[in-house]
Short mmCIF file of C-alpha atoms (C1' of nucleotides) in Angstrom, two decimals:
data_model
loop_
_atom_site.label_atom_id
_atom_site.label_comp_id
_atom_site.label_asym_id
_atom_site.label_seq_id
_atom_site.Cartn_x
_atom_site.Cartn_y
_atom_site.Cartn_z
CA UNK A 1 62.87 104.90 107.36
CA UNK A 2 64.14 108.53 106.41
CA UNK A 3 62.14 111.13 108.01
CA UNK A 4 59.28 112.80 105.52
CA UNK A 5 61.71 115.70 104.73
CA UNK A 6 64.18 113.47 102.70
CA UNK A 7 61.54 111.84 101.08
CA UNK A 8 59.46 114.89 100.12
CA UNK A 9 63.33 116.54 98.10
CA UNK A 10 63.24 116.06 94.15
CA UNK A 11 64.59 113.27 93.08
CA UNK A 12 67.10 114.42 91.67
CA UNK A 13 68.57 115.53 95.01
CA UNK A 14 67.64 112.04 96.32
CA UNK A 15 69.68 110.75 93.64
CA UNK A 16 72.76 112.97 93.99
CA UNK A 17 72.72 111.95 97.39
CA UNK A 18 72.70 108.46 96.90
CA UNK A 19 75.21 108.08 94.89
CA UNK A 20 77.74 109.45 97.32
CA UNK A 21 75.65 107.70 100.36
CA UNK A 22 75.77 104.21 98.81
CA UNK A 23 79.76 103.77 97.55
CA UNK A 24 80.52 105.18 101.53
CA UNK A 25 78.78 102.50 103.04
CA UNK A 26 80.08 99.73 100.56
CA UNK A 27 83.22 100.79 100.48
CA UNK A 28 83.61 101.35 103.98
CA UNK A 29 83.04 99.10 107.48
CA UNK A 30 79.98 100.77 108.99
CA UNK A 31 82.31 102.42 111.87
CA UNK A 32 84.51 103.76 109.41
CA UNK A 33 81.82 105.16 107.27
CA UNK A 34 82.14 108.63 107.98
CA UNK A 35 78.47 111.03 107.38
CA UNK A 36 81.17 114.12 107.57
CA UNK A 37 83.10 112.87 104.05
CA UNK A 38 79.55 112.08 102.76
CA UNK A 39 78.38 116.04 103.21
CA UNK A 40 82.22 116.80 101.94
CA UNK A 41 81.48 115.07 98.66
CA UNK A 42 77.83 115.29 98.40
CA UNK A 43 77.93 119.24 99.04
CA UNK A 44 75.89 119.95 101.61
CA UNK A 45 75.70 120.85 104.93
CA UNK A 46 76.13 117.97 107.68
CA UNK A 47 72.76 118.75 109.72
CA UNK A 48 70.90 118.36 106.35
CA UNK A 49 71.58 114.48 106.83
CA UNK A 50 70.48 114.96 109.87
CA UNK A 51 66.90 116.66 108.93
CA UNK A 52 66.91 113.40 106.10
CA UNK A 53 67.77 110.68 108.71
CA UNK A 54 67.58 110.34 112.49
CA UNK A 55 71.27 109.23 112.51
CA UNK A 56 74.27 107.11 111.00
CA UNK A 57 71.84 103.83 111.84
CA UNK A 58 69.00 104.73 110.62
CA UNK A 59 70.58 105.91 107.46
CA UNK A 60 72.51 102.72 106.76
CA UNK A 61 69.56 100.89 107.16
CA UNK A 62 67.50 102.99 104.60
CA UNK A 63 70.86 102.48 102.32
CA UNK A 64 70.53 98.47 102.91
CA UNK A 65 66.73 99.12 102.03
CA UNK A 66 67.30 100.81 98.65
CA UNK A 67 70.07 98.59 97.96
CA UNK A 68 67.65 95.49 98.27
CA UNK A 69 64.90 96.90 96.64
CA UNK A 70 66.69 97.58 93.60
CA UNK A 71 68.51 93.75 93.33
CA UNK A 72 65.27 92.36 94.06
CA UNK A 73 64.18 95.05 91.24
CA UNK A 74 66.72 93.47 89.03
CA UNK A 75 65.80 90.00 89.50
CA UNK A 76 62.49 90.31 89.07
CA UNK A 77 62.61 91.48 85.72
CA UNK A 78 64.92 88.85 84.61
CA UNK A 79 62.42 86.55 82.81
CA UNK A 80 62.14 83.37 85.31
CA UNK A 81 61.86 79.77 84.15
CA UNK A 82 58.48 77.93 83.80
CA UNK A 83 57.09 77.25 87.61
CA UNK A 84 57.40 73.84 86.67
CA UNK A 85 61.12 73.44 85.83
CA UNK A 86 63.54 71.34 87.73
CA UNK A 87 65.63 72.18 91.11
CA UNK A 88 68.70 72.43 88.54
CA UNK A 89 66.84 74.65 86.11
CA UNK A 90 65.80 77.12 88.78
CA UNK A 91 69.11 77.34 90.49
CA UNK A 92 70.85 78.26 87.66
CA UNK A 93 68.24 80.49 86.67
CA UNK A 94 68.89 82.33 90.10
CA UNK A 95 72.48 81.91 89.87
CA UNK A 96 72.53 83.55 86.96
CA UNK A 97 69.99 86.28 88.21
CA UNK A 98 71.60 87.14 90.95
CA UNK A 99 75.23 87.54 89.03
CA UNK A 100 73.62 89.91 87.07
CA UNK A 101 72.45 92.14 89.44
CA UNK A 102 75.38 92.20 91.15
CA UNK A 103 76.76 93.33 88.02
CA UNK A 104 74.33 95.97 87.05
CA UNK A 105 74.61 96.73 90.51
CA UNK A 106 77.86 96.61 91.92
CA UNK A 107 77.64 99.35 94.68
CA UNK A 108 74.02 97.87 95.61
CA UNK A 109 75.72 94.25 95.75
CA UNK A 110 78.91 95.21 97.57
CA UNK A 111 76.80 97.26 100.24
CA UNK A 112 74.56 94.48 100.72
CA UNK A 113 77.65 91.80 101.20
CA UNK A 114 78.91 93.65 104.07
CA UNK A 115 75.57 94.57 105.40
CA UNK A 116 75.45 90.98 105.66
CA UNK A 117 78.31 89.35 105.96
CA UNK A 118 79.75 91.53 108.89
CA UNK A 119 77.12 91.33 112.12
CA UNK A 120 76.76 95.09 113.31
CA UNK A 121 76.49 95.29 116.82
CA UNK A 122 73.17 96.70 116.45
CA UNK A 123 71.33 93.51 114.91
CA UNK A 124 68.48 94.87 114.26
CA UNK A 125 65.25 92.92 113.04
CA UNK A 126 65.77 93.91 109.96
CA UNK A 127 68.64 91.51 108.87
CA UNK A 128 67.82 88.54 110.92
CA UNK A 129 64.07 89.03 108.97
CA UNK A 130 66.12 88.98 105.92
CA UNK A 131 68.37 86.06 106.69
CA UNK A 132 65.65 84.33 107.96
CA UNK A 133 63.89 84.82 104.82
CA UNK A 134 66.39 83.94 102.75
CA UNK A 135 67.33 80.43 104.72
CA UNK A 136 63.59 78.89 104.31
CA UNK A 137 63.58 80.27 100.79
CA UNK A 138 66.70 77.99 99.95
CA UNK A 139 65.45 75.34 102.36
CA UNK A 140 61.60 75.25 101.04
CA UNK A 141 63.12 75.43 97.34
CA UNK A 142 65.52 72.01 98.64
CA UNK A 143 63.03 70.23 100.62
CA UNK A 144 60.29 70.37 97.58
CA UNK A 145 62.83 69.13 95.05
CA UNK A 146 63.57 66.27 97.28
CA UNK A 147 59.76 65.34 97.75
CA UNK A 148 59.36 65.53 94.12
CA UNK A 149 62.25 63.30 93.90
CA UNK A 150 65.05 65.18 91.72
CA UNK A 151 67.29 65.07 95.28
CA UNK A 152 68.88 62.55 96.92
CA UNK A 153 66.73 61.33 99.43
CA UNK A 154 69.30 61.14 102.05
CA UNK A 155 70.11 64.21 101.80
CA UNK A 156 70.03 66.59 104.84
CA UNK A 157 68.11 69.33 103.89
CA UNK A 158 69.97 72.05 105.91
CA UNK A 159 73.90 70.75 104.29
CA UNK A 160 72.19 70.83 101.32
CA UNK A 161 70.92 74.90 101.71
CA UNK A 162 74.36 75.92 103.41
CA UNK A 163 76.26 74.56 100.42
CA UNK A 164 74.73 75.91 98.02
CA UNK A 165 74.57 79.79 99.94
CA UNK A 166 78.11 79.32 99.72
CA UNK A 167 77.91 78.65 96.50
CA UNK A 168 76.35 81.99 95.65
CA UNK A 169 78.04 83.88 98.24
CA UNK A 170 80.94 82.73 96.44
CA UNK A 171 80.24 82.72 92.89
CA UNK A 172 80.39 86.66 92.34
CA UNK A 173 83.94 87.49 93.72
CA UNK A 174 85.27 84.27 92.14
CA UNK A 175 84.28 85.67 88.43
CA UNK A 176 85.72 88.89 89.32
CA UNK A 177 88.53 87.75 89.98
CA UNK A 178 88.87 85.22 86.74
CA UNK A 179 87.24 87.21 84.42
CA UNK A 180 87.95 90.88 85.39
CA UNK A 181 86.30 93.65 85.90
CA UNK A 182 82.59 93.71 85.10
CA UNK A 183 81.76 94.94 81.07
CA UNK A 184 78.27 95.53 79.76
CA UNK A 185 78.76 92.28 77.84
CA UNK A 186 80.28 90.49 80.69
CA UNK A 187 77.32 88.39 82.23
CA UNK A 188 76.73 87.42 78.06
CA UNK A 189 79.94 86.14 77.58
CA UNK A 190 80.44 82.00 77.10
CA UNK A 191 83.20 81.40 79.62
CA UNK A 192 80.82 82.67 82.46
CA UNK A 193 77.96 81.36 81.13
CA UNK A 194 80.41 77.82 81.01
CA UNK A 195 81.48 78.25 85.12
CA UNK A 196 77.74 78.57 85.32
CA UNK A 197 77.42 75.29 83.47
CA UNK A 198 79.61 73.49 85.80
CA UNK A 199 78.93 75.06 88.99
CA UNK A 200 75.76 73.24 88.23
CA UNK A 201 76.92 70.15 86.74
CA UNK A 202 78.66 69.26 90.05
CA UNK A 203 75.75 70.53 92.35
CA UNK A 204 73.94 68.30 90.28
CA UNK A 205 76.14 64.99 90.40
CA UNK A 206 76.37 66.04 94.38
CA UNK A 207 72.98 66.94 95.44
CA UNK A 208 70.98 64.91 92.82
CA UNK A 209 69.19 61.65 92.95
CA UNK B 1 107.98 92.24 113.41
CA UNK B 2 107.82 93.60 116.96
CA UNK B 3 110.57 95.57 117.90
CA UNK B 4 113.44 93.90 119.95
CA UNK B 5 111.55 95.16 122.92
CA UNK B 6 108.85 93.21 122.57
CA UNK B 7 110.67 89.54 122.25
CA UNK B 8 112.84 90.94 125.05
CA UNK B 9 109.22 90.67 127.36
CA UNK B 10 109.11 87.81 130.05
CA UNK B 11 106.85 85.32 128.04
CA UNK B 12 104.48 86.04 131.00
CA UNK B 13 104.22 89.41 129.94
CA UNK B 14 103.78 88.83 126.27
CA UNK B 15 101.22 86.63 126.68
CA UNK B 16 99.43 88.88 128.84
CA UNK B 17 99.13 91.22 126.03
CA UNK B 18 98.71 89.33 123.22
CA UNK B 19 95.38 88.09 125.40
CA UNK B 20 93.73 91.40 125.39
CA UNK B 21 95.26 92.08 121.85
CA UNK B 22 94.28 89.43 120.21
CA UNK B 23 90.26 89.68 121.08
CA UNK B 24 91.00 93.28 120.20
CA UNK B 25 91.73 92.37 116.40
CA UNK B 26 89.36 89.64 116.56
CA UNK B 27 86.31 91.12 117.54
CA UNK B 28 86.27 94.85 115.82
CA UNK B 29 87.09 95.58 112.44
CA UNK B 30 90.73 96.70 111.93
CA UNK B 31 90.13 100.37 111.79
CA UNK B 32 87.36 100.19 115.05
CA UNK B 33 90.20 97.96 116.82
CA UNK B 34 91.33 100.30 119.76
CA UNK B 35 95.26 100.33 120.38
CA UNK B 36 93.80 102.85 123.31
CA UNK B 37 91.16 100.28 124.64
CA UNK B 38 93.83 97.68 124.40
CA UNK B 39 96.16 99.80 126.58
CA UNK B 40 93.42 100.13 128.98
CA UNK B 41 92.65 96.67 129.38
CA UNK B 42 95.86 95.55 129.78
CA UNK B 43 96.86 97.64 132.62
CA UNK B 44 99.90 99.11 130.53
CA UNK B 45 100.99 102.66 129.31
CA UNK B 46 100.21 103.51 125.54
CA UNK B 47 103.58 104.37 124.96
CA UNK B 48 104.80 100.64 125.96
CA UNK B 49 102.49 99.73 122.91
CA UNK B 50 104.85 102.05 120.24
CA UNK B 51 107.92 100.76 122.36
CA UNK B 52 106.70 96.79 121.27
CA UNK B 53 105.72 98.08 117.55
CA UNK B 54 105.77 100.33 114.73
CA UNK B 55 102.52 101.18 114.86
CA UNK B 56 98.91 99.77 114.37
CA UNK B 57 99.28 98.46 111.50
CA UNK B 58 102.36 96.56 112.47
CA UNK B 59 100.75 95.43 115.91
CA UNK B 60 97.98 93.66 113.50
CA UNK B 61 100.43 91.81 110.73
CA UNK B 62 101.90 90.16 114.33
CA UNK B 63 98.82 89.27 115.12
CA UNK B 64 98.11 87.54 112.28
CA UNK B 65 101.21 85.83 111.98
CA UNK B 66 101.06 84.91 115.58
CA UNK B 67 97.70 83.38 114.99
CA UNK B 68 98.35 82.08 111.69
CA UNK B 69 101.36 79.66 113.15
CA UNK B 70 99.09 78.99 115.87
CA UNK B 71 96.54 76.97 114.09
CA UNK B 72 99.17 75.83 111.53
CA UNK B 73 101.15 73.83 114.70
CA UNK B 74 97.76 72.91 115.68
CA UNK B 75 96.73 71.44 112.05
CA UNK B 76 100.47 69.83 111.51
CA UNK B 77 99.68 67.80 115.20
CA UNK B 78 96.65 65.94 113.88
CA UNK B 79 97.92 63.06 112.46
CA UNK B 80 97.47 63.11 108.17
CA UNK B 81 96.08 60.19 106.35
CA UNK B 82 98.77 58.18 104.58
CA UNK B 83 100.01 60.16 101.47
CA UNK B 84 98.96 57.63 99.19
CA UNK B 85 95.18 58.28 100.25
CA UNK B 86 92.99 59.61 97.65
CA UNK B 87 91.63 63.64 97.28
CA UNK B 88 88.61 63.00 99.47
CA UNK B 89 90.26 61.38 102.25
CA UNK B 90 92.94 64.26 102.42
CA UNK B 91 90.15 66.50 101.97
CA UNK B 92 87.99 65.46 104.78
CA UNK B 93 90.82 65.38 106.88
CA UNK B 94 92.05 68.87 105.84
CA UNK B 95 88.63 69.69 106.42
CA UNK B 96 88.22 68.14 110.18
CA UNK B 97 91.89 69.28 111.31
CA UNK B 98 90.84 73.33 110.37
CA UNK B 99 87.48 73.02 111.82
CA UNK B 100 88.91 71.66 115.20
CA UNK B 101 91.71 74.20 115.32
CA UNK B 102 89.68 76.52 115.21
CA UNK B 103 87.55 75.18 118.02
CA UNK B 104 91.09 74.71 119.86
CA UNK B 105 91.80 78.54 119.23
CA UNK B 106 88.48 80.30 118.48
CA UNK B 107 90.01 83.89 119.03
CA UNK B 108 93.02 83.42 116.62
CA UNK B 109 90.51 81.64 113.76
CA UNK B 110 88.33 84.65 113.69
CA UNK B 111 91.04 86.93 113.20
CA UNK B 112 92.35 85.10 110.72
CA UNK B 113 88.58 84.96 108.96
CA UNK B 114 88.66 88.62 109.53
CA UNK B 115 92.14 89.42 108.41
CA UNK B 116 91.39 87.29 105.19
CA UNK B 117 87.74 88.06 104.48
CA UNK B 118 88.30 92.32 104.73
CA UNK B 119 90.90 93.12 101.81
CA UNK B 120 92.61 95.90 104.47
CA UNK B 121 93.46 99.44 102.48
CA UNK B 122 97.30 98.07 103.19
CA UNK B 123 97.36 95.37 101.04
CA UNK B 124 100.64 94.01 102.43
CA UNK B 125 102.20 91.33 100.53
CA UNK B 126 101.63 89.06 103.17
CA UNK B 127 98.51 88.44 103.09
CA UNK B 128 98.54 88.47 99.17
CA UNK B 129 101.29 86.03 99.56
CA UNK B 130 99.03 83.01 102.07
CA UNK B 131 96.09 83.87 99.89
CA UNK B 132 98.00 83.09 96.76
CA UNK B 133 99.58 79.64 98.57
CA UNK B 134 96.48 79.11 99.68
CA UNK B 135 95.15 78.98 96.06
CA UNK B 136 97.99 77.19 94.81
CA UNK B 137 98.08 74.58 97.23
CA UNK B 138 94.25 73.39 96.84
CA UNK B 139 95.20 73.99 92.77
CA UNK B 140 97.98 71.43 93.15
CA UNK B 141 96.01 69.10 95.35
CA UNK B 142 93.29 69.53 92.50
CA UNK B 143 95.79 69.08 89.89
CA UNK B 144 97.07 65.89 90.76
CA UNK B 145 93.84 64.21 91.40
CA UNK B 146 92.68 64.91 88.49
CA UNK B 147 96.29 63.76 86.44
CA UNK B 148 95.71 60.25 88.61
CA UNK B 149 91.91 60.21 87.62
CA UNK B 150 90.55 60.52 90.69
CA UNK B 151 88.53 63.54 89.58
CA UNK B 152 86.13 63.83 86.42
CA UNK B 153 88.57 64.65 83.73
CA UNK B 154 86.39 68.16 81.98
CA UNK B 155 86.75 69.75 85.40
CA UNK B 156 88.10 73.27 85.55
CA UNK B 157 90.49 72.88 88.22
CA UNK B 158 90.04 76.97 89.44
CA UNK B 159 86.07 75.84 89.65
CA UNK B 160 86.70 72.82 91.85
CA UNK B 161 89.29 74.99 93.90
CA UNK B 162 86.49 77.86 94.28
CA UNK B 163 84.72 75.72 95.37
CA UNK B 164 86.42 73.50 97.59
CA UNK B 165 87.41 76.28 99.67
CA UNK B 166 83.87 78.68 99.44
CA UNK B 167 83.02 75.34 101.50
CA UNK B 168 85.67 74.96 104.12
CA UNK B 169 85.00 78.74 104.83
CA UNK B 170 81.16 78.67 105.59
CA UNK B 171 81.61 75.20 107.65
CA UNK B 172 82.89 76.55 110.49
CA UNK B 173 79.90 79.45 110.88
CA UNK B 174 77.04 76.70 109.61
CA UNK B 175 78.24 73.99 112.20
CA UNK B 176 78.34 76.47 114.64
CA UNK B 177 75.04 78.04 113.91
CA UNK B 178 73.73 74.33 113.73
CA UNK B 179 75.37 72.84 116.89
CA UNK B 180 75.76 75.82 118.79
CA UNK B 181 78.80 77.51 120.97
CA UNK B 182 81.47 74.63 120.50
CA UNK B 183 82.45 72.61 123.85
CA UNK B 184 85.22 70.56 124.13
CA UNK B 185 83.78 67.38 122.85
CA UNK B 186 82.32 69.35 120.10
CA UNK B 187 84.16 68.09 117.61
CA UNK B 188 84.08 64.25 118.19
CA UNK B 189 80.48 64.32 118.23
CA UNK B 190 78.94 62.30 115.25
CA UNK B 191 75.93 64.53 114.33
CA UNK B 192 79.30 67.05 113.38
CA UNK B 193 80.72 64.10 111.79
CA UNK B 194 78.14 62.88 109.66
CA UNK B 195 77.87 66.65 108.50
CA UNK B 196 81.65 66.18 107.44
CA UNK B 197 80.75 62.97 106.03
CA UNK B 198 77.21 64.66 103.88
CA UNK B 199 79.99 67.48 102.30
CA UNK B 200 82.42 65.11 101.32
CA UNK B 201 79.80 62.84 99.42
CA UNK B 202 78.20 65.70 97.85
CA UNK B 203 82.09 66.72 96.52
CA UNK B 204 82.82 63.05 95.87
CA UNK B 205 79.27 62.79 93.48
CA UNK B 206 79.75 66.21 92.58
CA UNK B 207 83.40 66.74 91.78
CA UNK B 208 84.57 62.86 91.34
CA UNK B 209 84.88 60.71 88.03
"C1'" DA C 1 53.26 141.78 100.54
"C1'" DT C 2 53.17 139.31 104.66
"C1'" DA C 3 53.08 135.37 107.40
"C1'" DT C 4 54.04 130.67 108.11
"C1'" DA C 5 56.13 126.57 107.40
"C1'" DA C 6 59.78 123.68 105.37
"C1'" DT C 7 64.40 123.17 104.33
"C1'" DG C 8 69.30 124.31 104.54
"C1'" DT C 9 73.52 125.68 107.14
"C1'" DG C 10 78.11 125.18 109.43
"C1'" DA C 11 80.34 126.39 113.68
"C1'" DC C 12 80.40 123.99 117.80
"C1'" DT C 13 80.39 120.14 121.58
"C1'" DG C 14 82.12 116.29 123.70
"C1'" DG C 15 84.20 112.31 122.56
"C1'" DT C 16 87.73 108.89 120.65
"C1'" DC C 17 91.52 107.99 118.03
"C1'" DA C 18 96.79 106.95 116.72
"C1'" DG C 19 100.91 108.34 117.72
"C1'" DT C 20 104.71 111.34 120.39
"C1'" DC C 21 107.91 112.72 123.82
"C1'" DA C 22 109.98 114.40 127.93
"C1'" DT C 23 110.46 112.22 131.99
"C1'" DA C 24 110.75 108.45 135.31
"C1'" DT C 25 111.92 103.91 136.84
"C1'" DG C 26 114.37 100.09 137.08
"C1'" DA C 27 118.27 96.82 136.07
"C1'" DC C 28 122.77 95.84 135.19
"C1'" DT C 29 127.99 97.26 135.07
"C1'" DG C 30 132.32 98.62 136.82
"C1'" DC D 1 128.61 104.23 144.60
"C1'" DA D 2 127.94 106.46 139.93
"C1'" DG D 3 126.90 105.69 135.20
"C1'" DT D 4 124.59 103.62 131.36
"C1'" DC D 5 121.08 101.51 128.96
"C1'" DA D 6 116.53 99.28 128.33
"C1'" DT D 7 111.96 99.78 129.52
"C1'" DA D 8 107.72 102.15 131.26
"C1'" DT D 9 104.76 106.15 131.60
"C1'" DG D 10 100.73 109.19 130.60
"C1'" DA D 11 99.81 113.92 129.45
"C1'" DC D 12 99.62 115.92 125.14
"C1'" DT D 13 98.93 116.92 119.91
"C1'" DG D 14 96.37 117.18 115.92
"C1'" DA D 15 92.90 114.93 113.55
"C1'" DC D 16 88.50 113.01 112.90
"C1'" DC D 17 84.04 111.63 114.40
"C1'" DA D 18 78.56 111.77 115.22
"C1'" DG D 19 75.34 114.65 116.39
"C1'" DT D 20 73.28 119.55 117.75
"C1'" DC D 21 71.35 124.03 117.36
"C1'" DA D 22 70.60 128.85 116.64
"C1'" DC D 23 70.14 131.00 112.60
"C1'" DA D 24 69.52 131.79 107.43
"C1'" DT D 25 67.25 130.83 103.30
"C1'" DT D 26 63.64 129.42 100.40
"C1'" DA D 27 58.95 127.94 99.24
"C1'" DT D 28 54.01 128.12 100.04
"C1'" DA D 29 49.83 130.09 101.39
"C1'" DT D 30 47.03 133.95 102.42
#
DNA sequence: ATATAATGTGACTGGTCAGTCATATGACTG
DNA sequence: CAGTCATATGACTGACCAGTCACATTATAT
């Protein structure tokens, strides 16, 4: 929610701004996120932020927004497996999705990770919305699997969602740190496409009917 | 390392600090951690703070280390399964022994989480050091399993160790978010049990031969 | 060209911070 | 008692912070 004036600028300044905005905030604990080296490096005057944004909050918030948008952008576009398809097939589908984004990404990805991961005092709607969302997406996604029968029908439905969150939450730094740093080709590249493969393969012998 | 000073203190005194310290360190982010609120809190002068320790940064490694041994005397005093037992019994009881420590000493576990999770612009080599022993210890555990065919033989051993520990560090936060604030029976209650008992199937099916 | 509105500016305020240092207090020694 | 050493103190320094505001600049409309 920037105020009209920030919205109304050329996109280009938008833009510029942005891209010094975004690697503060992910590179930085929200306290330590400082608007003063933002204006420093973005070259412009501090109370401009403040004729853009209401304050620090409301501006990491709008950054959290953008940064969401554009994943969910990302994801969209990635062509999704017939509606039909198993539990397995759609998980690795999003696995694979969501890997990418982060990749094409990373600033967006590495914001949204701490947004997060790290509770802000102020916990505004906002996130628990998202997290919210995000839990009954992974539990509706489990719980129709096992009524269709591909789960094991034991299985408790919540475990089941939890594990594989970490999963994901996991997945990303893990590669980065086996693979290196992020190339174009990266997310093509067999060896990831194999961890894929077996993250899978052993959330399927676990989870699976 | 404290200065002389500090191990000099009557343990009454130590402890006194290290109880408005540690909350300190546990509760903000290193860099919003206040060696001034601390001060304040704990009825002494700042300058007694720079007579215990270098600085800030030095303040925090103590911390950690402090905290660090406490949960590892805390783990080491639960009785271990035989050494002959197989991965998943080790594993389940690796798992219950860090989950109640960290019941037993909530303050000094999410310091730990914190000092671990939040790669710190000082990248001392301790913490670089338990990460990597970390790694290598679940590795070997992996390792050996596998060499005595306890685990499916294609597994990629830095998967299964991803993911072995991605799990042990949501449990704590999804047991607690499930169960709520933890209470002194907490952890001997079988709903938390049979959660232990869900994960290590799920591994078992998922990760075993 | 003039008036009006929108946008940009940066010095300034009040606050917090880590870290210092001259000074004080106490404790132990001979 | 005097002398010495360890410990305690808190006012102070310089730096950084979020946020403000009176003023300057630019764009738009008349």
């Amino acid at each position: 929610m920037p105020k009209p004036t920030f919205l109304n600028l050329p996109r280009e300044k938008q833009n510029a701004f942005l891209e010094v905005a975004l690697p503060e905030f992910a590179d930085n604990d929200y306290n330590s996120a400082s608007v003063s080296r933002i204006v420093e490096r973005a070259g412009i005057a501090k109370g401009s932020v403040y004729q853009y944004f209401e304050d620090k909050q409301d501006l990491f918030m709008y950054l959290v927004e953008v940064s969401n948008q554009s994943m969910l952008e990302f994801v969209k576009q990635t062509p999704p497996p017939a509606p039909s398809a198993d539990f397995f097939t759609m998980l690795r589908w999003q696995m694979s999705a969501t890997i990418q984004a982060s990749l094409k990404h990373p600033v967006h990805a590495k914001l949204l990770r701490r947004a997060y991961s790290a509770p802000l005092p102020f916990q505004d709607a906002i996130f628990e919305n998202a997290r919210r969302i995000r839990e009954e997406h992974f539990q509706a996604m489990i719980q129709q699997a096992q009524a269709s029968g591909q789960l094991a029908p034991g299985l408790d439905v919540q475990v089941a969602s939890f594990m594989v969150q970490g999963m994901l939450n996991e997945l990303g730094p893990f590669l980065q740190s086996r693979f290196g740093e992020q190339t174009d080709d990266w997310a093509q590249r067999p060896e990831v496409h194999a961890v894929f493969d077996q993250v899978i393969t052993i959330l399927k012998n676990g989870l699976g009917k």
